[in-house]
Coordinates of N, CA and C and ligand atoms in Angstrom, one line a residue:
M1 N -6.3 51.8 22.1 CA -6.8 50.5 22.1 C -5.7 49.6 21.9
P2 N -5.8 48.7 22.7 CA -4.7 47.5 23.0 C -4.4 46.9 21.5
T3 N -3.5 46.9 20.8 CA -3.0 46.0 19.7 C -2.7 44.4 20.1
L4 N -3.4 43.9 19.3 CA -3.2 42.0 19.6 C -1.7 41.9 18.7
K5 N -0.7 41.0 19.6 CA 0.2 40.8 18.8 C 0.5 39.1 18.8
R6 N 0.7 38.7 18.4 CA 1.0 36.9 18.0 C 2.3 36.5 17.8
F7 N 2.8 36.0 18.8 CA 4.2 35.5 18.3 C 4.1 33.7 18.2
N8 N 4.7 33.3 17.3 CA 4.8 31.8 17.2 C 6.1 31.6 16.9
I9 N 6.6 31.0 18.0 CA 8.1 31.1 17.9 C 8.2 29.3 17.3
K10 N 8.8 29.5 16.3 CA 9.0 28.0 15.5 C 10.1 27.8 15.9
I11 N 10.3 26.3 16.1 CA 11.5 25.5 16.6 C 11.8 24.3 15.7
L12 N 12.7 23.5 15.3 CA 12.8 22.4 14.6 C 12.9 21.3 15.7
G13 N 12.7 21.7 17.1 CA 12.2 20.1 17.8 C 10.9 20.1 18.0
I14 N 10.9 19.5 19.0 CA 9.2 18.8 19.0 C 8.6 20.0 20.1
A15 N 8.6 20.4 21.1 CA 7.7 21.2 21.7 C 7.9 22.6 21.5
T16 N 6.7 23.1 21.2 CA 6.4 24.3 20.7 C 6.1 25.4 21.8
I17 N 6.2 26.6 22.2 CA 5.5 27.7 23.0 C 4.8 28.7 21.7
V18 N 3.9 28.8 22.3 CA 2.9 30.1 21.5 C 2.7 31.1 22.1
A19 N 3.0 32.1 22.0 CA 2.4 33.2 22.8 C 2.2 34.0 22.3
I20 N 0.8 34.9 23.0 CA 0.2 35.8 22.6 C 0.1 37.3 23.3
A21 N 0.1 38.2 22.8 CA 0.6 38.8 24.2 C -0.4 40.7 23.8
F22 N -1.1 40.9 24.4 CA -1.4 42.4 24.4 C -0.8 43.6 24.9
L23 N -0.5 44.2 23.7 CA 0.5 45.0 24.2 C -0.1 46.6 24.2
V24 N -0.2 47.3 25.6 CA -1.0 48.3 25.8 C 0.1 49.6 25.6
Q25 N -0.2 50.3 24.5 CA 0.2 51.6 24.3 C -0.1 52.8 25.4
A26 N 1.0 53.0 26.4 CA 0.6 53.9 27.5 C 1.3 54.9 27.3
C27 N 1.2 55.6 28.0 CA 2.4 56.7 28.6 C 3.0 56.2 29.7
A28 N 3.3 55.3 29.9 CA 3.9 54.4 31.0 C 5.5 54.9 31.3
P29 N 5.9 55.3 32.1 CA 7.4 55.5 32.0 C 8.4 54.1 31.3
R30 N 9.5 54.5 30.9 CA 10.3 53.5 30.3 C 11.0 52.6 31.6
L31 N 10.5 51.5 31.4 CA 11.5 50.5 32.4 C 12.8 50.1 31.9
S32 N 13.6 49.8 32.7 CA 15.1 49.4 32.0 C 15.1 48.2 32.0
P33 N 15.6 47.6 31.0 CA 15.9 46.0 30.3 C 16.0 45.5 31.7
Q34 N 15.4 44.2 31.4 CA 16.0 43.2 32.6 C 16.7 42.0 31.8
Q35 N 17.5 41.2 32.6 CA 18.2 40.2 32.1 C 17.2 39.1 31.9
S36 N 17.4 38.1 30.6 CA 15.7 37.6 30.2 C 15.8 36.3 31.6
C37 N 17.1 35.6 31.5 CA 16.9 34.4 32.6 C 16.1 33.0 31.9
N38 N 16.1 33.4 30.5 CA 15.5 32.4 29.3 C 14.2 33.0 29.5
F39 N 13.3 34.0 30.2 CA 12.0 34.2 30.1 C 11.7 34.6 28.7
V40 N 10.5 34.4 28.1 CA 9.7 35.4 27.2 C 10.2 36.9 27.6
M41 N 10.2 37.5 26.7 CA 10.5 38.6 27.2 C 9.2 39.8 26.5
S42 N 8.9 40.8 27.3 CA 7.9 41.5 26.6 C 8.5 42.7 25.6
N43 N 7.7 43.3 25.2 CA 8.2 44.7 24.7 C 8.9 45.6 25.0
E44 N 9.0 45.8 26.2 CA 9.8 46.7 27.2 C 11.0 45.8 27.9
N45 N 11.4 44.8 27.2 CA 12.4 44.0 27.4 C 12.0 43.8 29.4
Q46 N 10.8 43.2 29.7 CA 10.8 42.8 30.9 C 10.4 41.2 30.9
R47 N 10.6 40.5 31.9 CA 10.5 39.0 31.8 C 9.0 39.0 32.0
V48 N 8.1 38.3 31.3 CA 7.0 37.9 31.4 C 6.8 36.8 32.2
S49 N 6.0 37.1 33.5 CA 5.5 36.0 34.2 C 4.4 36.1 34.7
W50 N 3.8 35.3 35.9 CA 2.8 35.4 36.6 C 2.7 36.3 38.0
G51 N 4.1 36.7 38.0 CA 4.8 37.4 39.3 C 3.8 37.0 40.6
P52 N 3.2 38.1 41.2 CA 2.3 37.6 42.5 C 1.2 36.8 42.2
A53 N 0.6 36.8 40.9 CA -0.6 35.4 40.8 C -0.4 34.4 40.8
A54 N 1.0 34.1 40.8 CA 1.5 32.2 41.3 C 1.0 32.1 42.6
P55 N 0.4 30.8 42.6 CA 0.2 29.8 42.0 C -0.7 29.9 41.0
V56 N -0.1 29.5 39.5 CA -0.9 28.9 38.7 C -2.1 27.7 38.9
I57 N -3.1 28.1 38.9 CA -4.2 27.0 38.6 C -4.5 26.4 37.5
L58 N -4.0 25.2 37.2 CA -4.5 24.2 35.9 C -5.3 23.3 35.9
Y59 N -6.6 23.5 35.0 CA -7.5 22.3 35.2 C -7.0 21.1 33.9
V60 N -7.2 20.0 34.2 CA -6.7 18.8 33.4 C -8.3 18.5 32.7
D61 N -8.2 18.9 31.3 CA -9.7 18.5 30.7 C -9.8 17.1 30.6
S62 N -11.0 16.3 30.3 CA -11.3 15.0 30.4 C -10.6 14.3 28.9
S63 N -10.3 15.2 27.9 CA -9.4 14.6 27.2 C -8.3 13.6 27.6
V64 N -7.4 14.3 28.7 CA -6.1 13.6 29.0 C -6.6 12.4 29.9
P65 N -5.9 11.0 29.3 CA -6.3 10.0 29.9 C -5.8 10.0 31.5
S66 N -6.8 9.2 32.2 CA -6.7 9.5 33.7 C -5.1 8.6 34.3
E67 N -4.5 7.7 33.6 CA -3.3 7.5 33.5 C -2.2 8.2 33.7
F68 N -2.5 9.2 33.0 CA -1.4 10.4 32.9 C -1.7 11.2 34.2
Y69 N -2.8 11.1 35.1 CA -2.7 12.4 35.8 C -1.9 12.3 37.1
G70 N -0.9 11.1 37.5 CA -0.4 11.1 38.4 C 1.0 11.6 37.8
A71 N 1.4 11.7 36.6 CA 2.6 12.5 35.7 C 2.5 13.9 35.7
I72 N 1.3 14.1 35.7 CA 1.0 15.8 35.8 C 1.2 15.9 37.2
Q73 N 0.7 15.5 38.1 CA 1.2 16.0 39.8 C 2.4 15.8 39.9
G74 N 3.1 14.7 39.3 CA 4.4 14.5 39.8 C 5.2 15.8 39.1
A75 N 5.1 16.1 37.9 CA 5.9 17.6 37.3 C 5.5 18.8 38.2
V76 N 4.0 18.8 38.7 CA 3.8 19.8 39.3 C 4.8 20.0 40.8
A77 N 4.8 18.7 41.5 CA 5.1 18.4 42.2 C 6.9 18.8 42.4
T78 N 7.5 18.6 41.3 CA 9.0 18.5 41.1 C 9.3 20.2 40.7
W79 N 8.4 21.2 40.0 CA 9.0 22.5 40.1 C 8.7 23.3 41.3
N80 N 7.4 23.0 42.2 CA 7.3 23.4 43.4 C 8.4 22.8 44.4
Q81 N 8.6 21.8 44.7 CA 9.7 21.8 45.6 C 11.4 22.1 44.9
S82 N 11.5 22.1 43.7 CA 12.8 22.7 43.4 C 12.8 24.4 43.9
L83 N 11.8 24.9 43.8 CA 11.6 26.4 43.7 C 11.3 26.7 45.5
G84 N 11.0 25.5 46.4 CA 10.6 26.0 47.5 C 9.5 26.3 47.9
R85 N 8.7 26.5 46.7 CA 7.3 27.3 47.3 C 6.3 26.7 45.8
E86 N 5.0 27.6 46.1 CA 4.4 26.5 45.3 C 3.9 27.7 44.3
V87 N 4.4 27.2 42.9 CA 4.1 28.1 41.9 C 2.8 27.3 40.9
L88 N 2.5 26.2 41.0 CA 1.9 25.6 40.2 C 1.0 24.5 41.2
K89 N -0.5 24.8 40.6 CA -1.7 23.9 41.2 C -2.5 23.3 40.3
I90 N -2.7 22.2 40.6 CA -3.9 21.3 40.1 C -5.1 21.4 40.2
G91 N -6.2 22.3 39.7 CA -7.4 22.5 40.3 C -8.5 21.0 40.3
G92 N -8.2 20.3 39.0 CA -8.8 19.0 38.7 C -9.1 19.1 37.7
W93 N -10.0 18.2 37.5 CA -10.7 17.6 35.9 C -11.7 18.6 35.7
S94 N -11.6 18.9 34.2 CA -12.9 19.5 33.7 C -13.2 19.4 32.2
S95 N -14.7 19.2 31.9 CA -14.8 19.1 30.6 C -15.7 20.5 30.3
A96 N -15.7 21.6 31.2 CA -16.3 23.0 30.4 C -15.4 23.6 30.0
Y97 N -14.2 23.5 29.3 CA -13.1 24.1 28.5 C -13.1 22.9 27.3
P98 N -14.0 23.2 26.6 CA -14.1 22.1 25.4 C -12.7 21.9 24.6
R99 N -12.4 23.4 24.0 CA -11.0 23.6 23.0 C -10.5 24.7 23.5
E100 N -9.0 25.0 23.6 CA -8.2 25.8 23.4 C -8.6 27.1 23.1
S101 N -8.7 28.1 24.1 CA -8.8 29.2 23.6 C -8.8 30.5 24.7
Q102 N -8.7 31.3 24.4 CA -8.7 32.5 25.5 C -9.8 33.0 26.4
D103 N -9.9 31.9 27.3 CA -11.1 31.8 28.2 C -11.1 32.1 29.7
G104 N -9.9 32.5 30.2 CA -9.3 32.9 31.4 C -8.8 31.6 32.2
V105 N -8.9 30.5 31.6 CA -8.9 29.4 32.5 C -7.9 28.9 31.6
N106 N -6.9 28.1 32.7 CA -5.6 27.4 32.1 C -6.0 25.7 32.1
V107 N -5.6 25.2 30.8 CA -6.0 23.9 31.0 C -5.2 23.0 30.1
I108 N -5.2 21.7 30.5 CA -4.0 20.6 29.8 C -5.0 19.8 28.9
Y109 N -4.9 19.9 27.4 CA -5.8 19.3 26.8 C -4.9 17.9 26.2
F110 N -5.6 16.9 26.0 CA -4.7 15.7 24.8 C -5.7 15.9 24.1
V111 N -5.1 15.9 22.7 CA -5.6 16.3 21.4 C -5.6 15.3 20.4
K112 N -6.5 14.1 20.5 CA -6.3 12.8 19.4 C -6.5 13.3 18.2
D113 N -7.1 14.0 17.8 CA -7.1 14.4 16.3 C -6.1 15.6 15.6
W114 N -4.8 15.6 16.8 CA -4.0 16.5 16.1 C -3.1 16.2 14.6
S115 N -3.2 17.9 14.3 CA -3.0 17.8 12.4 C -1.5 17.1 12.6
D116 N -1.5 16.3 11.3 CA -0.2 15.6 10.7 C 0.6 16.7 10.2
S117 N -0.2 17.7 9.7 CA 1.0 19.1 9.6 C 2.0 19.6 10.5
I118 N 1.5 19.3 11.8 CA 2.6 19.5 13.2 C 3.0 18.3 14.0
R119 N 3.4 17.0 13.0 CA 3.3 16.1 13.9 C 4.5 15.7 14.6
D120 N 5.7 16.5 14.1 CA 7.1 16.1 15.1 C 6.6 17.2 16.1
K121 N 5.5 17.9 16.7 CA 5.5 18.2 17.7 C 5.1 17.3 18.8
Q122 N 5.4 17.6 19.9 CA 5.3 16.4 21.0 C 3.9 17.4 22.1
A123 N 4.0 18.4 21.7 CA 2.9 19.6 22.5 C 2.9 20.9 22.1
I124 N 2.1 21.4 22.2 CA 2.2 23.3 22.4 C 1.5 23.9 23.6
T125 N 2.7 24.7 24.3 CA 2.2 25.7 24.9 C 1.5 27.4 24.5
T126 N 0.5 27.8 25.2 CA 0.2 29.2 24.8 C 0.0 29.8 25.9
I127 N 0.7 31.0 25.9 CA 0.4 31.9 26.8 C 0.1 33.1 26.5
H128 N -0.9 33.7 27.4 CA -1.5 35.3 26.9 C -0.7 36.2 28.2
W129 N -0.5 37.2 27.5 CA -0.1 38.0 28.8 C -0.2 39.4 28.2
A130 N -0.2 40.4 29.5 CA -0.5 41.9 29.2 C 0.8 42.3 29.9
G131 N 1.2 43.4 29.5 CA 2.2 44.1 29.9 C 3.2 43.0 30.1
D132 N 3.7 42.9 31.2 CA 4.7 41.9 31.4 C 4.0 40.7 32.5
R133 N 2.5 40.4 32.8 CA 2.3 39.5 33.3 C 1.4 38.5 32.5
I134 N 1.7 37.3 33.0 CA 0.8 36.2 32.4 C -0.4 36.0 32.8
F135 N -1.6 36.1 31.9 CA -3.0 35.7 32.6 C -3.3 34.8 32.3
E136 N -2.9 33.9 31.2 CA -3.6 32.4 30.9 C -2.6 31.6 30.1
A137 N -2.8 30.5 30.4 CA -1.7 29.6 29.5 C -2.4 28.2 29.6
D138 N -2.0 27.3 28.2 CA -3.1 26.6 28.0 C -2.0 25.3 27.3
I139 N -2.1 24.1 27.7 CA -1.2 23.1 27.0 C -2.0 22.2 26.2
R140 N -1.2 21.9 25.0 CA -2.2 20.8 24.2 C -1.1 19.9 23.9
V141 N -1.2 18.7 24.2 CA -0.3 17.7 24.0 C -0.6 16.7 23.0
N142 N 0.1 16.6 21.9 CA -0.5 15.8 20.9 C -0.7 14.1 21.3
G143 N -2.3 14.2 21.3 CA -2.1 12.8 21.5 C -3.1 11.8 20.5
N144 N -2.2 12.2 19.5 CA -2.3 11.2 18.3 C -1.5 10.2 18.0
S145 N -2.3 8.9 18.0 CA -1.2 8.0 18.4 C -0.5 7.4 17.1
R146 N -0.9 8.0 16.2 CA 0.1 8.0 14.8 C 1.0 8.6 14.9
H147 N 1.4 9.7 15.8 CA 2.6 10.6 16.0 C 3.2 10.0 17.2
F148 N 2.8 9.8 18.5 CA 3.3 10.0 19.5 C 2.5 8.9 20.6
E149 N 3.6 8.3 21.1 CA 2.6 7.4 22.3 C 3.5 7.5 23.5
Y150 N 2.8 7.6 24.7 CA 3.7 8.1 26.1 C 3.3 6.8 27.0
F151 N 4.0 7.2 28.2 CA 4.4 6.2 29.2 C 4.3 7.0 30.4
W152 N 4.1 6.3 31.4 CA 4.3 7.0 33.0 C 4.6 6.1 34.0
G153 N 5.2 6.1 34.5 CA 5.6 5.1 35.8 C 7.3 4.8 35.9
P154 N 7.5 3.9 36.9 CA 9.0 3.7 36.9 C 9.6 3.0 35.7
S155 N 9.1 2.5 34.9 CA 9.6 1.9 33.8 C 9.7 2.2 32.3
I156 N 10.7 2.6 31.8 CA 10.6 3.0 30.5 C 10.3 2.0 29.7
I157 N 9.5 2.6 28.7 CA 8.8 1.4 27.6 C 8.8 2.3 26.1
A158 N 10.0 1.2 25.4 CA 10.7 1.4 24.1 C 9.6 2.4 23.2
G159 N 10.2 3.1 22.4 CA 9.1 3.8 21.5 C 8.3 4.7 22.1
R160 N 8.2 4.8 23.4 CA 7.1 6.1 23.9 C 7.8 7.1 24.8
V161 N 7.3 8.2 25.1 CA 7.6 9.1 25.4 C 7.3 9.0 26.9
D162 N 8.1 9.9 27.8 CA 7.9 9.9 29.1 C 6.9 11.2 29.4
F163 N 5.5 11.1 29.9 CA 4.5 12.2 30.0 C 4.7 13.1 31.0
E164 N 5.6 12.5 32.1 CA 6.0 13.5 33.3 C 7.3 14.5 32.8
S165 N 8.2 13.9 31.8 CA 9.4 14.7 31.2 C 8.5 15.8 30.2
L166 N 7.5 15.4 29.5 CA 7.1 16.1 28.7 C 6.3 17.4 29.3
L167 N 5.7 17.3 30.3 CA 4.9 18.1 31.3 C 5.6 19.2 32.0
L168 N 6.4 18.3 32.3 CA 7.8 19.5 33.4 C 8.2 20.2 32.4
H169 N 8.5 19.9 30.9 CA 9.0 21.0 30.2 C 8.1 22.0 29.6
E170 N 6.7 21.6 29.8 CA 5.7 22.8 29.0 C 5.5 23.4 30.2
F171 N 5.3 22.8 31.7 CA 4.9 23.9 32.6 C 6.3 24.7 32.8
G172 N 7.2 24.4 32.2 CA 8.4 25.5 32.3 C 8.2 26.9 31.2
H173 N 7.3 26.3 30.2 CA 6.3 27.4 29.7 C 5.8 28.0 30.3
V174 N 4.8 27.3 30.8 CA 3.5 27.8 31.5 C 4.2 29.0 32.4
L175 N 5.0 28.7 33.3 CA 5.8 29.9 34.1 C 6.3 30.9 33.2
G176 N 6.6 31.0 32.1 CA 7.0 31.9 31.1 C 8.8 31.8 30.6
L177 N 9.2 30.3 30.8 CA 10.0 30.1 29.9 C 10.3 29.7 28.4
E178 N 11.6 30.3 28.1 CA 11.6 29.9 26.8 C 12.3 28.9 26.7
H179 N 12.7 28.5 25.4 CA 14.0 27.5 25.2 C 15.2 28.2 25.1
P180 N 16.5 27.7 26.0 CA 17.4 28.2 26.2 C 18.4 28.5 24.9
Q181 N 19.2 29.6 24.8 CA 19.8 29.9 23.9 C 20.7 29.0 23.7
V182 N 21.4 28.8 24.8 CA 22.5 27.5 24.6 C 22.1 26.5 25.6
E183 N 21.9 25.2 25.0 CA 21.2 24.3 25.8 C 22.4 23.8 26.9
V184 N 22.4 24.1 28.1 CA 23.3 23.8 29.0 C 22.7 22.0 29.1
Q185 N 23.6 21.2 29.4 CA 23.5 19.7 29.7 C 22.4 19.4 30.8
G186 N 21.3 18.8 30.8 CA 20.5 18.4 31.5 C 19.5 19.3 31.7
T187 N 19.4 20.6 30.7 CA 18.6 21.1 31.2 C 16.7 20.5 30.2
V188 N 15.7 20.8 31.4 CA 14.2 20.2 30.8 C 14.0 21.2 29.8
M189 N 14.5 22.5 29.9 CA 14.0 23.1 28.6 C 14.6 23.1 27.4
A190 N 15.4 22.1 27.3 CA 16.1 21.8 25.6 C 15.0 21.4 24.7
R191 N 14.8 21.6 23.6 CA 13.8 21.7 22.6 C 13.3 20.0 22.1
R192 N 14.2 19.1 22.4 CA 14.1 17.8 22.3 C 13.9 16.9 23.3
L193 N 12.7 16.0 23.2 CA 12.8 15.0 24.3 C 12.5 13.7 23.6
D194 N 13.5 13.1 23.6 CA 13.9 11.5 22.8 C 12.8 10.5 23.7
D195 N 12.3 9.8 22.8 CA 11.3 8.6 23.5 C 12.2 7.8 24.3
A196 N 11.3 6.8 25.2 CA 12.4 6.2 26.3 C 13.4 6.8 27.0
T197 N 12.8 8.4 27.2 CA 14.4 9.1 28.2 C 13.2 9.7 29.1
L198 N 13.8 9.6 30.4 CA 13.6 10.2 31.5 C 14.0 11.4 31.6
R199 N 13.5 12.4 31.7 CA 13.6 14.2 31.9 C 13.3 14.7 33.0
R200 N 13.3 14.0 34.5 CA 12.0 14.6 35.4 C 12.4 15.4 36.2
T201 N 14.1 15.7 36.4 CA 14.6 16.2 37.2 C 15.4 17.7 36.4
P202 N 14.9 19.3 37.3 CA 15.3 20.1 36.4 C 16.9 20.4 36.8
A203 N 17.7 21.0 36.0 CA 18.9 21.0 36.2 C 19.0 22.6 36.9
P204 N 19.8 22.5 37.8 CA 20.0 23.7 38.6 C 19.7 25.3 38.1
F205 N 20.5 24.9 36.7 CA 20.3 26.1 36.0 C 19.0 26.5 35.5
D206 N 18.2 25.4 35.4 CA 16.8 25.7 35.2 C 15.7 26.4 36.2
V207 N 16.2 25.8 37.4 CA 15.7 26.6 39.0 C 16.4 28.1 39.0
N208 N 17.4 28.3 38.9 CA 18.0 29.5 39.0 C 17.1 30.5 38.0
D209 N 16.7 30.0 36.9 CA 16.4 30.8 35.9 C 14.9 31.2 36.4
L210 N 14.1 30.1 36.9 CA 12.7 30.5 37.6 C 12.7 31.3 38.9
K211 N 14.0 31.4 39.3 CA 14.2 32.3 40.7 C 13.9 33.6 40.1
C212 N 14.7 33.8 39.1 CA 14.4 35.4 38.8 C 13.1 35.8 38.9
E213 N 11.9 35.0 39.2 CA 10.9 35.7 39.0 C 10.2 35.0 40.1
Y214 N 10.2 33.9 40.6 CA 9.1 33.0 41.6 C 10.2 32.7 43.0
Ligands
LIG1 ZN1 9.1 23.5 24.4

């Protein structure tokens, strides 16, 4: 029987990744450990990724304000262009998966009643995997206006967080990236995203990490 293991990687900063793995105890041959490239690692020390299942198709829940659709598409296009291949794809709007759960569908939510107890987090990305293959990812954005407000477009708005920069970071988690142990200048996977800050372009370091798998 598979055993369920849930990892909650706690961080001091803003965005979090929550990962859930099904670890199948099998008589598989031992695999040699891989270099992490800042990916989440499986129990067998393999990078956890979508592998040949990419591009990942993500649906936008109807809770996400339509003014941010362009921000989501912008972040998708940035990763695809940076990697020179399509790794992410937007499937369209959906109201068919009303809450984040393991349902086989990748959904982006905007949570207006986000709990005050995790008010410092701008978003939480959950990935589910078996062995070293991700089979689902969901993103929840803190949509509680008492915690954060967002903007998108060419003009920075004081006191608000750039939705595109935030989604670019969360998509990094969707693809399997962790927060780097050492934050190289310019990395979009840095734990903290300040308001009124544009971070819409991955550092070469981020792209090289993803190229370990894609
Ligand atoms: Zn993060």
